Amino acid sequence: MHHLTAAELDAEGTEHPYDADTRVEATADNAFAATISERWNALGGIANGGYLLAVCLQALRHTLPFPDPLVASAFYLRRGAPGPAEVRTELVRSGRRTATGEAHLLQGGTEAVRAVATFTDLRQATGRTLDLDGMPDLPPPEEALDLMAGGSLPGVNIAEMVDYRMPRLPGWSQGQPSGDPRVEFWMRFRNGRDADLLSLALLVDAAPPAILELGEFGSSTIELTVHLRAHPAPGWLACRAQTRHVIGGYHEEDFELWDATGQLVAQSRQLALLPAASR
Amino acid sequence: MHHLTAAELDAEGTEHPYDADTRVEATADNAFAATISERWNALGGIANGGYLLAVCLQALRHTLPFPDPLVASAFYLRRGAPGPAEVRTELVRSGRRTATGEAHLLQGGTEAVRAVATFTDLRQATGRTLDLDGMPDLPPPEEALDLMAGGSLPGVNIAEMVDYRMPRLPGWSQGQPSGDPRVEFWMRFRNGRDADLLSLALLVDAAPPAILELGEFGSSTIELTVHLRAHPAPGWLACRAQTRHVIGGYHEEDFELWDATGQLVAQSRQLALLPAASR
């Protein structure tokens, strides 16, 4: 496969795939057309849940009077499929500081994702700041290992869109899951697009799941909550992903993203079900 | 104040306040009447967010074909007030293993809480179990200190409903916030009612917020997500609450509950805004 460089994209005047694939177009009051791309397929060859949430948030951004998603919760009802989609939105409440809306992503008239989100203007946040937890201690990205240098995962198109740099290759990628589902690494979009705040809702779900280190092959997300805490600085994002509790096949995955200046920019938690338990 | 003992409650045939105050009554298809009690008021004298979520989940339990809330997300739109409320519900999707529904809690015709939840039958969960994180290391509850022995907090009625036992009294309760918003303690309902799965959605939000140790007096919850992971054994619940990132006045609070057998039973995360930032 050929990756366009930032220069090539600029030269072509081409939109970055993230922008093209999360674009929504108003078709009526509170109704938007979108196209689900297969470029963001995750394990199992299904559309990545964070990507579908990002599409919902793009529609909500047109619906709500504030620019920045602050917290979003998505319930995954059915698998997303490549092709056309409709996003229907509702302004639930609009206040002085925040507004809350709901989005339903439908394909073929059937709802695949239900999301609720509160937006604000983060640049107007005036309260105190206090970080009691540091960013991951990682080697510089240029000294870290490219997760995909050894090859690609069949059907996992999202790895062609996102660049992962690891201090060491994960056990699962060597056929020897470590048993420890707590991983730290760097991530960014390929092809020279820096992450903006909204795109963090995609990126928190864009890495190989931590439970691969338990010898599990993927997992089905039931619900994903994302807190979008600060506009990220350009460049690489440091990531910490971990699963601490697997009970009856259900497990959480916590994910945190810091920008290159050491600022926490997003936190997420999802509840998912291991494939052996979902058969 | 007088606390009814379990024996007194039994003798009177009286319902426990938790059951009385989260009761809903069907009034029409997908519509339920509830009464918001002031017995669960938290800091600031407003209805506790976890309590309002529990009322929503009681209505959803009547709407969905599975008994156990598995994951719920609530957005707090307006303060809850003591008095009558209506809960309108929607069955969003019903599958073989799970069902998802939405609940709107209204007071005076105005929506105060919007919640989405997925229910299942946790007793049918057949996948693997793996705990990579132990319960808090606490002295036995009978050797721990009663947080409220020194007096009550004005307006915080919930402390008359919930019993907190701490290895040491928190700094904020001595007028000297420690600066470290990570706390571990025991909790249970007063008056002899053991927690059941659904009530954990109330209990994850029922303790004094971790940010009291930062010298802050309360916080407004914007969104609360709860994962309900296992039916709790009877008895005390071990709790771990922590806030790690305050940015521009916004902060998360993570909360975990273990039962007395050492099983994780619930995890929650909320996004909230400090009061100085919300003026």
JSON list of N, CA, C and O in Angstrom, two decimals, chain A residues 73-107:
[
{"chain": "A", "resi": 73, "resn": "SER", "atom": "N", "xyz": [-20.78, 9.51, 25.32]},
{"chain": "A", "resi": 73, "resn": "SER", "atom": "CA", "xyz": [-21.00, 8.11, 25.62]},
{"chain": "A", "resi": 73, "resn": "SER", "atom": "C", "xyz": [-21.71, 7.47, 24.44]},
{"chain": "A", "resi": 73, "resn": "SER", "atom": "O", "xyz": [-22.74, 7.98, 23.99]},
{"chain": "A", "resi": 74, "resn": "ALA", "atom": "N", "xyz": [-21.16, 6.39, 23.92]},
{"chain": "A", "resi": 74, "resn": "ALA", "atom": "CA", "xyz": [-21.76, 5.71, 22.77]},
{"chain": "A", "resi": 74, "resn": "ALA", "atom": "C", "xyz": [-22.08, 4.28, 23.12]},
{"chain": "A", "resi": 74, "resn": "ALA", "atom": "O", "xyz": [-21.26, 3.57, 23.71]},
{"chain": "A", "resi": 75, "resn": "PHE", "atom": "N", "xyz": [-23.30, 3.86, 22.75]},
{"chain": "A", "resi": 75, "resn": "PHE", "atom": "CA", "xyz": [-23.72, 2.46, 22.89]},
{"chain": "A", "resi": 75, "resn": "PHE", "atom": "C", "xyz": [-23.74, 1.86, 21.49]},
{"chain": "A", "resi": 75, "resn": "PHE", "atom": "O", "xyz": [-24.36, 2.42, 20.58]},
{"chain": "A", "resi": 76, "resn": "TYR", "atom": "N", "xyz": [-23.07, 0.71, 21.34]},
{"chain": "A", "resi": 76, "resn": "TYR", "atom": "CA", "xyz": [-22.96, 0.05, 20.04]},
{"chain": "A", "resi": 76, "resn": "TYR", "atom": "C", "xyz": [-24.03, -1.03, 19.95]},
{"chain": "A", "resi": 76, "resn": "TYR", "atom": "O", "xyz": [-24.00, -2.00, 20.70]},
{"chain": "A", "resi": 77, "resn": "LEU", "atom": "N", "xyz": [-24.98, -0.82, 19.05]},
{"chain": "A", "resi": 77, "resn": "LEU", "atom": "CA", "xyz": [-26.16, -1.67, 18.97]},
{"chain": "A", "resi": 77, "resn": "LEU", "atom": "C", "xyz": [-26.00, -2.74, 17.91]},
{"chain": "A", "resi": 77, "resn": "LEU", "atom": "O", "xyz": [-26.45, -3.87, 18.07]},
{"chain": "A", "resi": 78, "resn": "ARG", "atom": "N", "xyz": [-25.39, -2.35, 16.80]},
{"chain": "A", "resi": 78, "resn": "ARG", "atom": "CA", "xyz": [-25.15, -3.28, 15.69]},
{"chain": "A", "resi": 78, "resn": "ARG", "atom": "C", "xyz": [-23.84, -2.89, 15.03]},
{"chain": "A", "resi": 78, "resn": "ARG", "atom": "O", "xyz": [-23.40, -1.76, 15.12]},
{"chain": "A", "resi": 79, "resn": "ARG", "atom": "N", "xyz": [-23.24, -3.84, 14.31]},
{"chain": "A", "resi": 79, "resn": "ARG", "atom": "CA", "xyz": [-21.99, -3.56, 13.62]},
{"chain": "A", "resi": 79, "resn": "ARG", "atom": "C", "xyz": [-22.18, -2.51, 12.54]},
{"chain": "A", "resi": 79, "resn": "ARG", "atom": "O", "xyz": [-23.16, -2.58, 11.80]},
{"chain": "A", "resi": 80, "resn": "GLY", "atom": "N", "xyz": [-21.25, -1.58, 12.45]},
{"chain": "A", "resi": 80, "resn": "GLY", "atom": "CA", "xyz": [-21.27, -0.65, 11.34]},
{"chain": "A", "resi": 80, "resn": "GLY", "atom": "C", "xyz": [-20.76, -1.34, 10.08]},
{"chain": "A", "resi": 80, "resn": "GLY", "atom": "O", "xyz": [-19.90, -2.20, 10.15]},
{"chain": "A", "resi": 81, "resn": "ALA", "atom": "N", "xyz": [-21.32, -0.97, 8.94]},
{"chain": "A", "resi": 81, "resn": "ALA", "atom": "CA", "xyz": [-20.91, -1.57, 7.67]},
{"chain": "A", "resi": 81, "resn": "ALA", "atom": "C", "xyz": [-20.47, -0.46, 6.72]},
{"chain": "A", "resi": 81, "resn": "ALA", "atom": "O", "xyz": [-20.99, 0.66, 6.79]},
{"chain": "A", "resi": 82, "resn": "PRO", "atom": "N", "xyz": [-19.54, -0.73, 5.82]},
{"chain": "A", "resi": 82, "resn": "PRO", "atom": "CA", "xyz": [-19.15, 0.30, 4.85]},
{"chain": "A", "resi": 82, "resn": "PRO", "atom": "C", "xyz": [-20.36, 0.72, 4.02]},
{"chain": "A", "resi": 82, "resn": "PRO", "atom": "O", "xyz": [-21.20, -0.13, 3.68]},
{"chain": "A", "resi": 83, "resn": "GLY", "atom": "N", "xyz": [-20.45, 2.02, 3.76]},
{"chain": "A", "resi": 83, "resn": "GLY", "atom": "CA", "xyz": [-21.57, 2.50, 2.94]},
{"chain": "A", "resi": 83, "resn": "GLY", "atom": "C", "xyz": [-22.28, 3.65, 3.60]},
{"chain": "A", "resi": 83, "resn": "GLY", "atom": "O", "xyz": [-21.82, 4.19, 4.61]},
{"chain": "A", "resi": 84, "resn": "PRO", "atom": "N", "xyz": [-23.44, 4.03, 3.02]},
{"chain": "A", "resi": 84, "resn": "PRO", "atom": "CA", "xyz": [-24.12, 5.23, 3.51]},
{"chain": "A", "resi": 84, "resn": "PRO", "atom": "C", "xyz": [-24.70, 5.05, 4.90]},
{"chain": "A", "resi": 84, "resn": "PRO", "atom": "O", "xyz": [-25.08, 3.95, 5.29]},
{"chain": "A", "resi": 85, "resn": "ALA", "atom": "N", "xyz": [-24.75, 6.17, 5.60]},
{"chain": "A", "resi": 85, "resn": "ALA", "atom": "CA", "xyz": [-25.35, 6.19, 6.94]},
{"chain": "A", "resi": 85, "resn": "ALA", "atom": "C", "xyz": [-26.08, 7.51, 7.10]},
{"chain": "A", "resi": 85, "resn": "ALA", "atom": "O", "xyz": [-25.81, 8.48, 6.40]},
{"chain": "A", "resi": 86, "resn": "GLU", "atom": "N", "xyz": [-27.03, 7.50, 8.03]},
{"chain": "A", "resi": 86, "resn": "GLU", "atom": "CA", "xyz": [-27.73, 8.73, 8.38]},
{"chain": "A", "resi": 86, "resn": "GLU", "atom": "C", "xyz": [-27.51, 8.98, 9.87]},
{"chain": "A", "resi": 86, "resn": "GLU", "atom": "O", "xyz": [-27.53, 8.03, 10.67]},
{"chain": "A", "resi": 87, "resn": "VAL", "atom": "N", "xyz": [-27.27, 10.22, 10.22]},
{"chain": "A", "resi": 87, "resn": "VAL", "atom": "CA", "xyz": [-27.16, 10.57, 11.64]},
{"chain": "A", "resi": 87, "resn": "VAL", "atom": "C", "xyz": [-28.28, 11.54, 11.97]},
{"chain": "A", "resi": 87, "resn": "VAL", "atom": "O", "xyz": [-28.39, 12.61, 11.35]},
{"chain": "A", "resi": 88, "resn": "ARG", "atom": "N", "xyz": [-29.14, 11.14, 12.91]},
{"chain": "A", "resi": 88, "resn": "ARG", "atom": "CA", "xyz": [-30.22, 12.01, 13.36]},
{"chain": "A", "resi": 88, "resn": "ARG", "atom": "C", "xyz": [-29.83, 12.56, 14.73]},
{"chain": "A", "resi": 88, "resn": "ARG", "atom": "O", "xyz": [-29.38, 11.81, 15.59]},
{"chain": "A", "resi": 89, "resn": "THR", "atom": "N", "xyz": [-30.00, 13.84, 14.91]},
{"chain": "A", "resi": 89, "resn": "THR", "atom": "CA", "xyz": [-29.55, 14.47, 16.16]},
{"chain": "A", "resi": 89, "resn": "THR", "atom": "C", "xyz": [-30.70, 15.18, 16.86]},
{"chain": "A", "resi": 89, "resn": "THR", "atom": "O", "xyz": [-31.73, 15.50, 16.25]},
{"chain": "A", "resi": 90, "resn": "GLU", "atom": "N", "xyz": [-30.48, 15.43, 18.15]},
{"chain": "A", "resi": 90, "resn": "GLU", "atom": "CA", "xyz": [-31.45, 16.14, 18.97]},
{"chain": "A", "resi": 90, "resn": "GLU", "atom": "C", "xyz": [-30.69, 17.06, 19.91]},
{"chain": "A", "resi": 90, "resn": "GLU", "atom": "O", "xyz": [-29.71, 16.64, 20.54]},
{"chain": "A", "resi": 91, "resn": "LEU", "atom": "N", "xyz": [-31.09, 18.29, 19.98]},
{"chain": "A", "resi": 91, "resn": "LEU", "atom": "CA", "xyz": [-30.56, 19.20, 21.00]},
{"chain": "A", "resi": 91, "resn": "LEU", "atom": "C", "xyz": [-31.36, 18.94, 22.27]},
{"chain": "A", "resi": 91, "resn": "LEU", "atom": "O", "xyz": [-32.56, 19.23, 22.34]},
{"chain": "A", "resi": 92, "resn": "VAL", "atom": "N", "xyz": [-30.70, 18.39, 23.28]},
{"chain": "A", "resi": 92, "resn": "VAL", "atom": "CA", "xyz": [-31.41, 17.99, 24.49]},
{"chain": "A", "resi": 92, "resn": "VAL", "atom": "C", "xyz": [-31.55, 19.15, 25.46]},
{"chain": "A", "resi": 92, "resn": "VAL", "atom": "O", "xyz": [-32.61, 19.41, 26.02]},
{"chain": "A", "resi": 93, "resn": "ARG", "atom": "N", "xyz": [-30.44, 19.86, 25.67]},
{"chain": "A", "resi": 93, "resn": "ARG", "atom": "CA", "xyz": [-30.48, 21.03, 26.55]},
{"chain": "A", "resi": 93, "resn": "ARG", "atom": "C", "xyz": [-29.32, 21.94, 26.18]},
{"chain": "A", "resi": 93, "resn": "ARG", "atom": "O", "xyz": [-28.22, 21.49, 25.94]},
{"chain": "A", "resi": 94, "resn": "SER", "atom": "N", "xyz": [-29.60, 23.23, 26.15]},
{"chain": "A", "resi": 94, "resn": "SER", "atom": "CA", "xyz": [-28.56, 24.19, 25.87]},
{"chain": "A", "resi": 94, "resn": "SER", "atom": "C", "xyz": [-28.47, 25.17, 27.04]},
{"chain": "A", "resi": 94, "resn": "SER", "atom": "O", "xyz": [-29.47, 25.81, 27.39]},
{"chain": "A", "resi": 95, "resn": "GLY", "atom": "N", "xyz": [-27.32, 25.26, 27.67]},
{"chain": "A", "resi": 95, "resn": "GLY", "atom": "CA", "xyz": [-27.14, 26.15, 28.82]},
{"chain": "A", "resi": 95, "resn": "GLY", "atom": "C", "xyz": [-26.11, 27.22, 28.52]},
{"chain": "A", "resi": 95, "resn": "GLY", "atom": "O", "xyz": [-25.67, 27.40, 27.39]},
{"chain": "A", "resi": 96, "resn": "ARG", "atom": "N", "xyz": [-25.72, 27.93, 29.56]},
{"chain": "A", "resi": 96, "resn": "ARG", "atom": "CA", "xyz": [-24.80, 29.04, 29.42]},
{"chain": "A", "resi": 96, "resn": "ARG", "atom": "C", "xyz": [-23.39, 28.54, 29.11]},
{"chain": "A", "resi": 96, "resn": "ARG", "atom": "O", "xyz": [-22.63, 29.17, 28.37]},
{"chain": "A", "resi": 97, "resn": "ARG", "atom": "N", "xyz": [-23.04, 27.41, 29.72]},
{"chain": "A", "resi": 97, "resn": "ARG", "atom": "CA", "xyz": [-21.67, 26.93, 29.64]},
{"chain": "A", "resi": 97, "resn": "ARG", "atom": "C", "xyz": [-21.54, 25.66, 28.80]},
{"chain": "A", "resi": 97, "resn": "ARG", "atom": "O", "xyz": [-20.49, 25.41, 28.22]},
{"chain": "A", "resi": 98, "resn": "THR", "atom": "N", "xyz": [-22.59, 24.85, 28.76]},
{"chain": "A", "resi": 98, "resn": "THR", "atom": "CA", "xyz": [-22.55, 23.58, 28.05]},
{"chain": "A", "resi": 98, "resn": "THR", "atom": "C", "xyz": [-23.87, 23.34, 27.32]},
{"chain": "A", "resi": 98, "resn": "THR", "atom": "O", "xyz": [-24.89, 23.95, 27.64]},
{"chain": "A", "resi": 99, "resn": "ALA", "atom": "N", "xyz": [-23.83, 22.42, 26.38]},
{"chain": "A", "resi": 99, "resn": "ALA", "atom": "CA", "xyz": [-25.06, 21.94, 25.72]},
{"chain": "A", "resi": 99, "resn": "ALA", "atom": "C", "xyz": [-24.92, 20.44, 25.52]},
{"chain": "A", "resi": 99, "resn": "ALA", "atom": "O", "xyz": [-23.82, 19.93, 25.29]},
{"chain": "A", "resi": 100, "resn": "THR", "atom": "N", "xyz": [-26.06, 19.77, 25.62]},
{"chain": "A", "resi": 100, "resn": "THR", "atom": "CA", "xyz": [-26.07, 18.31, 25.50]},
{"chain": "A", "resi": 100, "resn": "THR", "atom": "C", "xyz": [-26.96, 17.91, 24.33]},
{"chain": "A", "resi": 100, "resn": "THR", "atom": "O", "xyz": [-28.03, 18.48, 24.14]},
{"chain": "A", "resi": 101, "resn": "GLY", "atom": "N", "xyz": [-26.50, 16.93, 23.58]},
{"chain": "A", "resi": 101, "resn": "GLY", "atom": "CA", "xyz": [-27.26, 16.45, 22.44]},
{"chain": "A", "resi": 101, "resn": "GLY", "atom": "C", "xyz": [-27.17, 14.94, 22.32]},
{"chain": "A", "resi": 101, "resn": "GLY", "atom": "O", "xyz": [-26.34, 14.29, 22.95]},
{"chain": "A", "resi": 102, "resn": "GLU", "atom": "N", "xyz": [-28.06, 14.40, 21.51]},
{"chain": "A", "resi": 102, "resn": "GLU", "atom": "CA", "xyz": [-28.08, 12.95, 21.26]},
{"chain": "A", "resi": 102, "resn": "GLU", "atom": "C", "xyz": [-28.00, 12.70, 19.77]},
{"chain": "A", "resi": 102, "resn": "GLU", "atom": "O", "xyz": [-28.57, 13.47, 18.97]},
{"chain": "A", "resi": 103, "resn": "ALA", "atom": "N", "xyz": [-27.30, 11.65, 19.39]},
{"chain": "A", "resi": 103, "resn": "ALA", "atom": "CA", "xyz": [-27.18, 11.27, 17.98]},
{"chain": "A", "resi": 103, "resn": "ALA", "atom": "C", "xyz": [-27.48, 9.80, 17.81]},
{"chain": "A", "resi": 103, "resn": "ALA", "atom": "O", "xyz": [-27.06, 8.97, 18.63]},
{"chain": "A", "resi": 104, "resn": "HIS", "atom": "N", "xyz": [-28.22, 9.50, 16.74]},
{"chain": "A", "resi": 104, "resn": "HIS", "atom": "CA", "xyz": [-28.47, 8.10, 16.36]},
{"chain": "A", "resi": 104, "resn": "HIS", "atom": "C", "xyz": [-27.86, 7.89, 14.98]},
{"chain": "A", "resi": 104, "resn": "HIS", "atom": "O", "xyz": [-28.20, 8.61, 14.04]},
{"chain": "A", "resi": 105, "resn": "LEU", "atom": "N", "xyz": [-26.96, 6.93, 14.88]},
{"chain": "A", "resi": 105, "resn": "LEU", "atom": "CA", "xyz": [-26.37, 6.61, 13.57]},
{"chain": "A", "resi": 105, "resn": "LEU", "atom": "C", "xyz": [-27.10, 5.40, 13.02]},
{"chain": "A", "resi": 105, "resn": "LEU", "atom": "O", "xyz": [-27.13, 4.33, 13.64]},
{"chain": "A", "resi": 106, "resn": "LEU", "atom": "N", "xyz": [-27.73, 5.60, 11.86]},
{"chain": "A", "resi": 106, "resn": "LEU", "atom": "CA", "xyz": [-28.55, 4.54, 11.25]},
{"chain": "A", "resi": 106, "resn": "LEU", "atom": "C", "xyz": [-27.94, 4.10, 9.93]},
{"chain": "A", "resi": 106, "resn": "LEU", "atom": "O", "xyz": [-27.38, 4.92, 9.18]},
{"chain": "A", "resi": 107, "resn": "GLN", "atom": "N", "xyz": [-28.07, 2.82, 9.64]},
{"chain": "A", "resi": 107, "resn": "GLN", "atom": "CA", "xyz": [-27.70, 2.30, 8.33]},
{"chain": "A", "resi": 107, "resn": "GLN", "atom": "C", "xyz": [-28.85, 1.43, 7.84]},
{"chain": "A", "resi": 107, "resn": "GLN", "atom": "O", "xyz": [-29.32, 0.55, 8.58]}
]
